[in-house]
CSV table of C-alpha atoms and ligand atoms in Angstrom, one decimal:
chain,number,residue,atom,x,y,z
A,1,MET,CA,25.3,1.1,-28.9
A,2,THR,CA,24.8,-1.6,-31.2
A,3,GLU,CA,23.8,-1.1,-34.8
A,4,LEU,CA,20.1,-1.9,-35.5
A,5,SER,CA,19.9,-4.6,-38.0
A,6,SER,CA,16.9,-6.2,-40.0
A,7,THR,CA,15.1,-9.0,-37.8
A,8,VAL,CA,14.9,-11.1,-40.9
A,9,SER,CA,17.2,-12.4,-43.7
A,10,MET,CA,16.6,-12.0,-47.4
A,11,ASP,CA,16.8,-15.8,-47.6
A,12,LYS,CA,13.9,-16.3,-45.7
A,13,ILE,CA,11.7,-13.7,-47.5
A,14,VAL,CA,13.1,-15.3,-50.9
A,15,SER,CA,12.2,-18.6,-49.8
A,16,LEU,CA,8.6,-17.9,-48.6
A,17,ALA,CA,7.8,-15.7,-51.5
A,18,ARG,CA,8.8,-18.7,-53.8
A,19,ARG,CA,7.2,-21.4,-51.7
A,20,ARG,CA,3.8,-19.7,-51.4
A,21,GLY,CA,3.5,-18.1,-54.6
A,22,PHE,CA,4.2,-14.5,-54.1
A,23,ILE,CA,7.3,-13.9,-56.4
A,24,PHE,CA,9.0,-16.1,-59.0
A,25,GLN,CA,12.0,-15.5,-61.0
A,26,SER,CA,11.0,-14.5,-64.5
A,27,SER,CA,11.4,-17.2,-67.2
A,28,GLU,CA,12.4,-19.5,-64.5
A,29,ILE,CA,12.1,-22.7,-66.7
A,30,TYR,CA,14.9,-21.1,-68.9
A,31,GLY,CA,17.4,-20.3,-66.1
A,32,GLY,CA,15.6,-16.9,-65.4
A,33,LEU,CA,16.2,-13.5,-66.7
A,34,SER,CA,18.4,-11.2,-64.4
A,35,GLY,CA,16.5,-8.2,-62.9
A,36,CYS,CA,13.1,-9.4,-63.8
A,37,TRP,CA,10.5,-11.0,-61.6
A,38,ASP,CA,7.0,-12.3,-61.8
A,39,TYR,CA,4.3,-11.9,-59.3
A,40,GLY,CA,2.5,-15.1,-58.4
A,41,PRO,CA,-1.3,-15.6,-57.3
A,42,LEU,CA,-0.6,-14.1,-53.8
A,43,GLY,CA,2.0,-11.6,-54.9
A,44,VAL,CA,-0.3,-10.0,-57.4
A,45,GLU,CA,-3.0,-9.5,-54.8
A,46,LEU,CA,-0.2,-8.0,-52.4
A,47,LYS,CA,1.1,-5.8,-55.1
A,48,ARG,CA,-2.7,-4.7,-56.1
A,49,ASN,CA,-3.2,-3.8,-52.4
A,50,VAL,CA,-0.1,-1.8,-52.0
A,51,LYS,CA,-1.0,0.3,-55.1
A,52,GLN,CA,-4.5,0.8,-53.8
A,53,ALA,CA,-3.5,1.8,-50.5
A,54,TRP,CA,-1.2,4.3,-52.1
A,55,TRP,CA,-3.8,5.6,-54.5
A,56,GLN,CA,-6.4,5.8,-51.7
A,57,ALA,CA,-4.1,8.0,-49.6
A,58,THR,CA,-2.7,10.1,-52.7
A,59,VAL,CA,-5.8,10.5,-54.9
A,60,GLN,CA,-9.2,9.2,-53.6
A,61,GLU,CA,-8.9,10.9,-50.1
A,62,ARG,CA,-7.5,14.1,-51.1
A,63,ASP,CA,-9.0,17.3,-52.9
A,64,ASP,CA,-5.8,18.5,-54.4
A,65,THR,CA,-4.8,15.5,-56.6
A,66,VAL,CA,-5.8,13.7,-59.6
A,67,GLY,CA,-4.7,10.6,-61.4
A,68,LEU,CA,-3.2,9.7,-64.7
A,69,ASP,CA,-1.9,6.7,-66.8
A,70,THR,CA,0.3,7.7,-69.4
A,71,SER,CA,2.3,5.7,-72.2
A,72,ILE,CA,5.4,3.8,-71.6
A,73,LEU,CA,6.7,4.8,-75.0
A,74,MET,CA,7.1,8.6,-75.3
A,75,HIS,CA,8.5,11.2,-78.0
A,76,PRO,CA,12.3,10.8,-77.9
A,77,LYS,CA,12.4,14.7,-77.5
A,78,VAL,CA,10.9,14.1,-73.9
A,79,TRP,CA,14.0,12.5,-73.0
A,80,GLU,CA,16.1,15.2,-74.5
A,81,ALA,CA,14.3,17.8,-72.5
A,82,SER,CA,14.3,15.8,-69.2
A,83,GLY,CA,18.1,15.2,-69.4
A,84,HIS,CA,18.1,11.6,-69.5
A,85,LEU,CA,19.7,11.1,-72.9
A,86,GLN,CA,22.7,13.0,-71.9
A,87,GLY,CA,23.0,12.4,-68.1
A,88,PHE,CA,20.9,9.3,-67.2
A,89,SER,CA,23.9,7.0,-66.6
A,90,ASP,CA,25.9,5.1,-64.1
A,91,PRO,CA,29.8,4.7,-64.2
A,92,LEU,CA,30.6,1.3,-65.7
A,93,VAL,CA,33.9,-0.6,-65.5
A,94,GLU,CA,34.8,-4.1,-67.0
A,95,CYS,CA,37.2,-6.8,-65.7
A,96,LYS,CA,39.9,-7.2,-68.0
A,97,ASN,CA,40.2,-11.0,-67.0
A,98,CYS,CA,36.7,-12.5,-66.5
A,99,HIS,CA,34.9,-9.6,-68.5
A,100,MET,CA,32.1,-9.0,-65.7
A,101,ARG,CA,30.8,-5.5,-65.7
A,102,TRP,CA,30.3,-3.5,-62.5
A,103,ARG,CA,28.9,-0.1,-61.3
A,104,SER,CA,32.4,1.4,-60.3
A,105,ASP,CA,30.7,3.8,-57.5
A,106,GLU,CA,29.5,0.5,-55.8
A,107,LEU,CA,32.9,-0.9,-55.8
A,108,LYS,CA,34.7,-1.4,-52.2
A,109,GLU,CA,38.2,-1.9,-53.8
A,110,PRO,CA,39.5,-0.9,-57.4
A,111,LYS,CA,39.6,-4.7,-58.5
A,112,CYS,CA,37.1,-7.3,-59.9
A,113,PRO,CA,34.9,-8.4,-56.8
A,114,SER,CA,34.4,-11.7,-58.8
A,115,CYS,CA,38.1,-12.8,-59.6
A,116,GLY,CA,40.3,-9.9,-58.4
A,117,GLY,CA,41.2,-8.8,-61.9
A,118,GLU,CA,42.3,-5.5,-63.1
A,119,LEU,CA,39.5,-3.2,-64.1
A,120,THR,CA,39.1,-1.0,-67.4
A,121,GLU,CA,38.8,2.8,-67.3
A,122,GLU,CA,35.3,4.0,-66.2
A,123,LYS,CA,32.9,5.0,-68.8
A,124,MET,CA,29.2,6.2,-68.4
A,125,PHE,CA,26.6,3.8,-69.5
A,126,ASN,CA,23.1,5.1,-70.2
A,127,LEU,CA,20.4,3.1,-68.3
A,128,MET,CA,17.5,3.7,-71.0
A,129,PHE,CA,16.3,0.6,-72.8
A,130,LYS,CA,16.0,1.3,-76.7
A,131,THR,CA,13.8,-0.2,-79.3
A,132,PHE,CA,12.2,1.2,-82.4
A,133,ALA,CA,8.7,2.3,-83.1
A,134,GLY,CA,7.4,0.7,-86.3
A,135,PRO,CA,8.8,-2.0,-88.9
A,136,VAL,CA,11.9,0.3,-89.7
A,137,GLU,CA,14.9,-0.2,-87.5
A,138,SER,CA,16.5,3.4,-88.2
A,139,VAL,CA,17.9,6.0,-86.0
A,140,GLU,CA,14.9,8.4,-86.3
A,141,ASN,CA,12.6,5.5,-85.2
A,142,ILE,CA,14.3,4.8,-81.9
A,143,VAL,CA,12.2,5.0,-78.8
A,144,TYR,CA,12.9,4.5,-75.2
A,145,LEU,CA,11.2,2.4,-72.5
A,146,ARG,CA,10.4,5.1,-69.9
A,147,PRO,CA,12.8,5.0,-67.2
A,148,GLU,CA,10.4,6.9,-64.7
A,149,THR,CA,6.6,7.6,-64.9
A,150,ALA,CA,7.2,11.3,-63.9
A,151,GLN,CA,7.9,12.9,-67.5
A,152,GLY,CA,4.3,11.7,-68.5
A,153,MET,CA,2.9,14.0,-65.8
A,154,PHE,CA,5.2,17.0,-66.6
A,155,VAL,CA,4.1,16.8,-70.4
A,156,ASN,CA,0.4,16.5,-69.4
A,157,PHE,CA,0.4,19.4,-67.1
A,158,GLN,CA,-1.5,21.7,-69.4
A,159,ASN,CA,-4.0,19.0,-70.4
A,160,VAL,CA,-4.8,18.3,-66.9
A,161,ILE,CA,-5.1,21.9,-65.8
A,162,ASN,CA,-7.3,22.7,-68.9
A,163,THR,CA,-9.6,19.7,-68.6
A,164,THR,CA,-10.2,19.8,-65.1
A,165,ARG,CA,-10.0,23.4,-64.3
A,166,ARG,CA,-8.0,23.0,-61.2
A,167,LYS,CA,-6.1,25.4,-59.3
A,168,LEU,CA,-2.6,25.0,-57.8
A,169,PRO,CA,-1.4,23.4,-55.7
A,170,LEU,CA,-2.3,20.3,-57.8
A,171,GLY,CA,-1.0,17.0,-57.5
A,172,ILE,CA,-0.8,14.5,-60.4
A,173,ALA,CA,-0.4,10.9,-59.4
A,174,GLN,CA,0.2,7.6,-61.4
A,175,THR,CA,1.5,4.1,-61.0
A,176,GLY,CA,3.2,2.2,-63.7
A,177,LYS,CA,6.1,0.2,-65.1
A,178,SER,CA,9.5,1.7,-65.5
A,179,PHE,CA,12.6,0.2,-67.0
A,180,ARG,CA,16.2,0.8,-66.1
A,181,ASN,CA,19.0,-1.2,-67.8
A,182,GLU,CA,20.8,-1.4,-64.4
A,183,ILE,CA,24.6,-2.5,-64.8
A,184,THR,CA,24.1,-4.8,-61.4
A,185,THR,CA,20.8,-6.0,-60.2
A,186,GLY,CA,20.2,-7.6,-56.9
A,187,ASN,CA,18.8,-8.0,-53.3
A,188,PHE,CA,15.8,-10.0,-54.8
A,189,ILE,CA,13.2,-7.3,-56.2
A,190,PHE,CA,14.9,-4.4,-54.6
A,191,ARG,CA,16.7,-3.3,-57.7
A,192,SER,CA,15.4,-4.7,-61.0
A,193,ARG,CA,15.5,-3.8,-64.7
A,194,GLU,CA,11.8,-3.8,-64.9
A,195,PHE,CA,9.9,-2.3,-61.9
A,196,GLU,CA,6.8,-0.4,-60.9
A,197,GLN,CA,6.7,3.2,-59.6
A,198,MET,CA,4.1,5.2,-57.7
A,199,GLU,CA,4.7,9.0,-58.3
A,200,ILE,CA,3.1,12.2,-57.5
A,201,GLU,CA,4.2,15.4,-59.2
A,202,TYR,CA,2.7,18.3,-57.0
A,203,PHE,CA,2.5,21.6,-58.8
A,204,VAL,CA,2.9,24.5,-56.6
A,205,LYS,CA,3.1,28.3,-56.7
A,206,PRO,CA,7.1,29.3,-56.6
A,207,GLY,CA,8.0,30.5,-53.2
A,208,THR,CA,5.7,27.9,-51.5
A,209,ASP,CA,7.9,24.9,-52.6
A,210,GLU,CA,9.9,24.6,-49.6
A,211,GLN,CA,6.8,24.5,-47.3
A,212,TRP,CA,5.2,21.7,-49.5
A,213,PHE,CA,8.5,19.7,-49.6
A,214,GLU,CA,8.4,19.6,-45.8
A,215,TYR,CA,4.7,18.7,-45.9
A,216,TRP,CA,5.2,15.7,-48.4
A,217,HIS,CA,8.3,13.9,-47.0
A,218,GLN,CA,6.5,13.9,-43.5
A,219,GLU,CA,3.2,12.6,-45.2
A,220,ARG,CA,4.9,9.9,-46.9
A,221,PHE,CA,7.0,8.7,-44.2
A,222,ASN,CA,3.8,8.4,-42.1
A,223,TRP,CA,2.1,6.5,-45.0
A,224,TYR,CA,4.5,3.5,-44.3
A,225,ILE,CA,4.0,3.7,-40.6
A,226,LYS,CA,0.1,3.9,-40.8
A,227,LEU,CA,0.5,0.5,-43.0
A,228,GLY,CA,2.4,-1.2,-40.3
A,229,ILE,CA,6.2,-0.5,-40.8
A,230,LYS,CA,7.9,0.0,-37.6
A,231,LYS,CA,9.1,3.4,-37.1
A,232,GLU,CA,12.4,2.1,-36.0
A,233,HIS,CA,13.0,0.3,-39.4
A,234,LEU,CA,12.3,3.8,-41.1
A,235,ARG,CA,14.4,6.8,-41.3
A,236,LEU,CA,15.0,10.1,-43.5
A,237,TYR,CA,18.0,10.9,-45.3
A,238,GLU,CA,18.9,14.1,-47.1
A,239,HIS,CA,21.1,14.2,-49.8
A,240,PRO,CA,23.8,16.6,-49.3
A,241,LYS,CA,23.8,19.6,-51.8
A,242,GLU,CA,26.9,18.3,-54.0
A,243,LYS,CA,25.2,15.2,-54.5
A,244,LEU,CA,21.9,16.2,-55.6
A,245,ALA,CA,20.5,15.2,-59.0
A,246,HIS,CA,20.7,17.9,-61.7
A,247,TYR,CA,17.1,18.8,-61.5
A,248,ALA,CA,16.8,18.8,-57.6
A,249,ARG,CA,16.9,21.6,-55.1
A,250,ARG,CA,16.5,19.4,-52.2
A,251,CYS,CA,16.0,15.6,-52.0
A,252,ILE,CA,15.0,13.5,-48.8
A,253,ASP,CA,15.0,9.8,-49.0
A,254,VAL,CA,12.6,7.5,-46.7
A,255,GLU,CA,15.0,4.8,-46.1
A,256,TYR,CA,13.9,1.4,-44.7
A,257,LEU,CA,16.0,-1.1,-42.8
A,258,PHE,CA,16.2,-3.8,-45.6
A,259,PRO,CA,17.9,-7.3,-44.6
A,260,HIS,CA,20.9,-5.8,-46.7
A,261,GLY,CA,20.9,-2.6,-44.6
A,262,TRP,CA,19.4,0.8,-45.0
A,263,ALA,CA,18.4,1.8,-48.3
A,264,GLU,CA,16.1,3.9,-50.4
A,265,LEU,CA,12.4,3.4,-50.3
A,266,GLU,CA,11.2,6.5,-51.8
A,267,GLY,CA,12.7,9.8,-52.7
A,268,ILE,CA,11.0,13.1,-52.2
A,269,ALA,CA,12.5,15.9,-54.4
A,270,ASN,CA,11.9,19.5,-54.9
A,271,ARG,CA,12.6,19.9,-58.6
A,272,GLY,CA,11.9,23.6,-58.5
A,273,ASP,CA,10.7,24.7,-62.1
A,274,TYR,CA,13.4,22.7,-64.1
A,275,ASP,CA,11.0,20.3,-65.7
A,276,LEU,CA,8.2,22.4,-67.0
A,277,ARG,CA,11.1,24.9,-68.1
A,278,GLN,CA,12.9,22.3,-70.0
A,279,HIS,CA,9.6,20.9,-71.8
A,280,SER,CA,8.6,24.2,-72.5
A,281,LYS,CA,12.0,25.2,-74.0
A,282,VAL,CA,12.4,21.9,-76.2
A,283,SER,CA,8.7,21.9,-77.2
A,284,GLY,CA,8.4,25.4,-77.9
A,285,LYS,CA,5.2,25.5,-76.2
A,286,SER,CA,4.5,27.7,-73.1
A,287,LEU,CA,3.8,25.6,-69.9
A,288,ASP,CA,2.9,28.8,-67.9
A,289,TYR,CA,0.1,28.8,-65.5
A,290,TYR,CA,-2.3,31.6,-65.1
A,291,ASP,CA,-3.0,32.3,-61.4
A,292,ASP,CA,-6.5,33.7,-61.5
A,293,ASP,CA,-6.2,34.6,-57.8
A,294,THR,CA,-3.1,37.0,-58.5
A,295,LYS,CA,-3.6,37.4,-62.1
A,296,GLU,CA,0.1,36.3,-62.8
A,297,HIS,CA,1.6,33.9,-65.3
A,298,TYR,CA,4.3,31.5,-63.8
A,299,LEU,CA,6.1,28.3,-64.3
A,300,PRO,CA,4.9,26.1,-61.2
A,301,ASN,CA,7.6,24.5,-59.0
A,302,ILE,CA,7.3,20.7,-58.5
A,303,ILE,CA,7.5,18.7,-55.3
A,304,GLU,CA,7.9,14.8,-56.3
A,305,PRO,CA,7.3,12.1,-54.0
A,306,SER,CA,8.4,8.9,-56.0
A,307,ALA,CA,8.1,5.5,-54.6
A,308,GLY,CA,8.8,2.1,-55.8
A,309,VAL,CA,6.1,-0.5,-55.8
A,310,ASP,CA,8.2,-3.5,-55.5
A,311,ARG,CA,10.5,-2.0,-53.1
A,312,SER,CA,7.5,-1.0,-50.7
A,313,LEU,CA,6.2,-4.7,-51.2
A,314,LEU,CA,9.6,-6.0,-50.2
A,315,ALA,CA,9.8,-3.7,-47.1
A,316,PHE,CA,6.2,-4.6,-46.3
A,317,MET,CA,7.0,-8.1,-46.5
A,318,CYS,CA,10.2,-7.9,-44.5
A,319,ASP,CA,8.5,-6.0,-41.7
A,320,ALA,CA,5.5,-8.3,-41.4
A,321,TYR,CA,7.5,-11.6,-41.1
A,322,ALA,CA,7.9,-13.2,-37.8
A,323,GLU,CA,8.6,-16.7,-36.2
A,324,GLU,CA,6.8,-17.2,-33.1
A,325,PRO,CA,6.6,-19.9,-30.6
A,326,ASP,CA,3.3,-21.8,-30.8
A,327,LYS,CA,2.8,-25.0,-28.4
A,328,ASP,CA,6.1,-27.1,-29.1
A,329,GLU,CA,6.5,-25.6,-32.6
A,330,THR,CA,7.4,-22.4,-34.4
A,331,ARG,CA,4.8,-20.6,-36.5
A,332,VAL,CA,5.7,-18.3,-39.4
A,333,VAL,CA,3.4,-15.5,-39.5
A,334,MET,CA,3.1,-12.5,-41.8
A,335,HIS,CA,1.5,-9.6,-39.6
A,336,PHE,CA,0.3,-7.7,-42.7
A,337,ASN,CA,-1.9,-4.7,-42.2
A,338,PRO,CA,-5.5,-6.0,-43.3
A,339,ALA,CA,-5.5,-3.6,-46.0
A,340,LEU,CA,-2.5,-5.3,-47.6
A,341,ALA,CA,-3.1,-8.8,-46.7
A,342,PRO,CA,-3.5,-10.9,-50.1
A,343,ILE,CA,-6.2,-12.9,-48.6
A,344,LYS,CA,-8.7,-11.2,-46.0
A,345,ILE,CA,-10.5,-14.0,-45.0
A,346,ALA,CA,-10.2,-18.1,-45.2
A,347,ILE,CA,-13.1,-20.3,-44.9
A,348,LEU,CA,-12.4,-23.5,-43.3
A,349,PRO,CA,-15.1,-26.3,-43.1
A,350,LEU,CA,-14.0,-28.8,-40.5
A,351,SER,CA,-14.3,-31.7,-42.9
A,352,LYS,CA,-15.0,-32.3,-46.5
A,353,LYS,CA,-18.4,-34.0,-45.7
A,354,GLU,CA,-20.9,-32.9,-48.4
A,355,ASN,CA,-23.5,-31.6,-45.9
A,356,LEU,CA,-20.9,-29.4,-44.3
A,357,ALA,CA,-19.6,-28.3,-47.7
A,358,ALA,CA,-23.0,-27.4,-48.9
A,359,PHE,CA,-23.6,-25.3,-45.7
A,360,THR,CA,-20.3,-23.6,-46.1
A,361,LYS,CA,-20.2,-22.7,-49.7
A,362,PRO,CA,-23.1,-20.1,-49.6
A,363,ILE,CA,-21.2,-18.4,-46.7
A,364,PHE,CA,-18.2,-18.3,-48.9
A,365,ASN,CA,-19.8,-17.0,-52.0
A,366,ASP,CA,-21.4,-14.2,-50.0
A,367,LEU,CA,-18.1,-13.0,-48.5
A,368,ARG,CA,-16.0,-13.3,-51.6
A,369,LYS,CA,-18.3,-10.4,-53.2
A,370,GLN,CA,-16.7,-8.1,-50.9
A,371,TRP,CA,-13.3,-9.7,-50.0
A,372,ALA,CA,-10.4,-11.8,-51.3
A,373,VAL,CA,-11.4,-15.0,-49.5
A,374,GLN,CA,-10.0,-18.4,-49.7
A,375,TYR,CA,-11.8,-21.8,-49.2
A,376,ASP,CA,-9.7,-24.4,-47.9
A,377,ASP,CA,-10.7,-27.8,-46.9
A,378,THR,CA,-7.7,-30.1,-46.9
A,379,GLN,CA,-5.6,-31.4,-43.9
A,380,SER,CA,-6.0,-30.6,-40.2
A,381,ILE,CA,-7.6,-27.3,-38.9
A,382,GLY,CA,-4.0,-26.8,-37.2
A,383,ARG,CA,-2.1,-27.1,-40.5
A,384,ARG,CA,-4.8,-24.8,-42.2
A,385,TYR,CA,-4.4,-22.1,-39.5
A,386,ARG,CA,-0.7,-22.2,-40.0
A,387,ARG,CA,-0.8,-22.1,-43.9
A,388,GLN,CA,-3.0,-18.8,-43.6
A,389,ASP,CA,-0.7,-17.3,-41.0
A,390,GLU,CA,2.3,-17.9,-43.2
A,391,VAL,CA,0.5,-15.7,-46.2
A,392,GLY,CA,-0.9,-13.2,-43.5
A,393,THR,CA,-4.6,-14.0,-43.6
A,394,PRO,CA,-6.1,-11.8,-40.8
A,395,TYR,CA,-9.1,-14.0,-40.1
A,396,CYS,CA,-9.9,-17.7,-40.4
A,397,VAL,CA,-13.7,-18.8,-40.3
A,398,THR,CA,-14.3,-22.3,-39.2
A,399,VAL,CA,-17.4,-24.0,-39.9
A,400,ASP,CA,-18.2,-27.2,-37.9
A,401,PHE,CA,-21.0,-29.8,-37.5
A,402,GLN,CA,-22.2,-27.7,-34.7
A,403,SER,CA,-22.7,-24.6,-36.9
A,404,LEU,CA,-25.5,-27.0,-39.1
A,405,GLU,CA,-27.4,-26.9,-35.6
A,406,ASP,CA,-26.7,-23.5,-34.1
A,407,ASN,CA,-25.9,-21.4,-37.2
A,408,ARG,CA,-22.8,-20.1,-35.7
A,409,VAL,CA,-19.1,-20.3,-36.7
A,410,THR,CA,-15.7,-19.6,-35.2
A,411,VAL,CA,-13.8,-16.7,-36.1
A,412,ARG,CA,-10.0,-16.9,-35.3
A,413,GLU,CA,-7.7,-13.9,-35.5
A,414,ARG,CA,-4.2,-14.2,-37.0
A,415,ASP,CA,-2.2,-12.1,-34.5
A,416,SER,CA,-3.6,-13.1,-31.1
A,417,MET,CA,-5.0,-16.3,-32.3
A,418,HIS,CA,-8.0,-15.6,-30.0
A,419,GLN,CA,-11.2,-17.2,-31.2
A,420,ILE,CA,-15.0,-16.0,-31.0
A,421,ARG,CA,-18.1,-17.9,-32.0
A,422,ILE,CA,-20.7,-15.8,-33.4
A,423,PRO,CA,-24.0,-16.3,-35.5
A,424,ILE,CA,-23.5,-16.5,-39.2
A,425,VAL,CA,-26.2,-13.5,-39.6
A,426,GLU,CA,-23.5,-11.3,-37.6
A,427,LEU,CA,-20.5,-12.7,-39.7
A,428,LYS,CA,-20.2,-10.0,-42.5
A,429,LYS,CA,-20.6,-7.1,-40.3
A,430,THR,CA,-18.2,-8.3,-37.7
A,431,LEU,CA,-15.5,-9.1,-40.2
A,432,GLU,CA,-15.9,-5.6,-41.6
A,433,LYS,CA,-15.4,-4.2,-38.2
A,434,LYS,CA,-12.5,-6.3,-37.4
A,435,LEU,CA,-10.8,-5.6,-40.6
A,436,ALA,CA,-11.1,-2.1,-39.8
A,437,GLY,CA,-9.4,-2.5,-36.5
A,438,GLU,CA,-12.0,-3.4,-33.8
A,439,ASP,CA,-10.7,-5.7,-31.2
A,440,ILE,CA,-11.6,-9.5,-31.8
A,441,LEU,CA,-12.9,-9.9,-28.4
A,442,VAL,CA,-15.6,-7.3,-28.8
A,443,LEU,CA,-18.4,-9.6,-29.6
A,444,PRO,CA,-21.6,-9.0,-31.9
A,445,PRO,CA,-25.3,-10.0,-30.4
A,446,GLY,CA,-25.2,-13.8,-29.7
A,447,GLY,CA,-21.4,-13.9,-29.8
A,448,GLU,CA,-19.0,-15.7,-27.2
A,449,VAL,CA,-15.3,-16.0,-26.5
A,450,VAL,CA,-14.1,-19.6,-27.3
A,451,GLN,CA,-10.4,-19.1,-26.7
A,452,ALA,CA,-9.1,-16.0,-25.3
A,453,LYS,CA,-5.4,-17.1,-25.1
A,454,GLY,CA,-5.3,-18.6,-28.6
A,455,LYS,CA,-3.3,-21.6,-28.4
A,456,GLU,CA,-5.4,-24.0,-30.5
B,1,GAP,N1,11.0,10.4,-61.0
B,1,GAP,C1,12.2,10.4,-59.9
B,1,GAP,C2,12.6,9.1,-59.9
B,1,GAP,O1,12.5,8.2,-60.6
B,1,GAP,P1,14.5,7.6,-58.5
B,1,GAP,O2,15.0,7.7,-57.1
B,1,GAP,O3,15.4,7.2,-59.6
B,1,GAP,O4,13.4,8.8,-58.9
B,1,GAP,C3,12.3,6.3,-57.6
B,1,GAP,O5,13.5,6.4,-58.4
B,1,GAP,C4,11.9,5.1,-56.8
B,1,GAP,O6,11.7,4.1,-57.8
B,1,GAP,C5,13.1,4.7,-56.0
B,1,GAP,O7,13.0,5.3,-54.7
B,1,GAP,C6,12.8,3.1,-55.9
B,1,GAP,O8,11.6,2.8,-55.1
B,1,GAP,C7,12.2,2.9,-57.3
B,1,GAP,N2,13.2,2.5,-58.2
B,1,GAP,C8,14.1,3.1,-58.8
B,1,GAP,N3,14.9,2.2,-59.6
B,1,GAP,C9,14.6,1.0,-59.3
B,1,GAP,C10,15.0,-0.2,-59.7
B,1,GAP,N4,16.0,-0.4,-60.5
B,1,GAP,N5,14.4,-1.4,-59.1
B,1,GAP,C11,13.2,-1.3,-58.4
B,1,GAP,N6,12.8,0.0,-58.0
B,1,GAP,C12,13.4,1.0,-58.5
């Protein structure tokens, strides 16, 4: 059986991301800063949509979770309690010849991958970025940029319980930046030094942790599929007991088939009561939960689904990418789920003529109140469709001179390239339905199919 491999190369994704303004290298005019990336006008929309889709599924549509937004800088004791100061390290080796540094657990051979030189003894390198709080650069003022958002939720557990009067099971969710001084970065935005996470800390009664662990890894696996990732490009990987992180009882990764191979998209861990026990011990404050139903005090267990925004975004881009034959050419199309598409609708007046622009602008202004809409009146209509396909815009609305007379416009679907012509009064409602998944060929009153095979 042949091994499944990604259908797109990383070069193609990087090139499209750069060319169309999704992602740029950080500080590019100065030669870039390794492991840091900037999101361009389309990238920022895509990223917002990924986070919004996550928030909708994990907070908005659930009765048992609440949101939080905690600070990046935290009391240094947090990192003592969490174990990050002592243990958040990767094994580092240096080449004695060229002085390049490598993560030794990722080397295939015991020599420098760059020049073949001899390597130093392995030493542990702590991945946390350090800085100083306040104007004095002294040891007691050292603070760390958080390497995960999780700790902000653990240390606020009591605040959330007390202020929301919620009962267990209770999830706390947040998205935000995290920083890791990775020894090696790479594979585009897959591993960077500054990235964003989407984490849930789900607090449960001890003894129910296994059942919730099962629930959450299935739930999170299905989230990616619901948003358009092909099932055969996803798999679950359970960490063997001997390789588990110090805080974990069990951990299952959702892996995606990236262009560089299968790799972690999200980790779902059963953290037991490790975190609350540690914070309680180091802070001296009880973090017990009083269970009103059973009249017991106990330390909750925690199930943690922890995802990366950038990694998810990369997976969504890779999975959406397609090159398809179109007439005598090939079109590049991003088959983004409409919820993720950076631009939902493009408004394309057939020409720049003033009377057509004056007619089209009010339609544009009306739709943009509800969606991210782009107005494009340059070059041929065919080229404009290609441009929108390449950034994954689900629907194009074309306004032509006939529209001035019959008050109808053409709606063209990205994936099928089918076109329908519908009254402008029906446009908003129709787009709403199509973006929610209705077939393009289902017509509103007064609509007609213009092109059902879709080759314009
Ligand atoms: N609180 C648990 C935690 O942080 P993790 O497996 O270290 O667990 C969770 O990180 C997720 O964060 C990963 O699955 C990945 O998506 C993302 N992530 C971690 N390190 C990253 C990096 N250097 N660059 C980009 N994303 C990263």
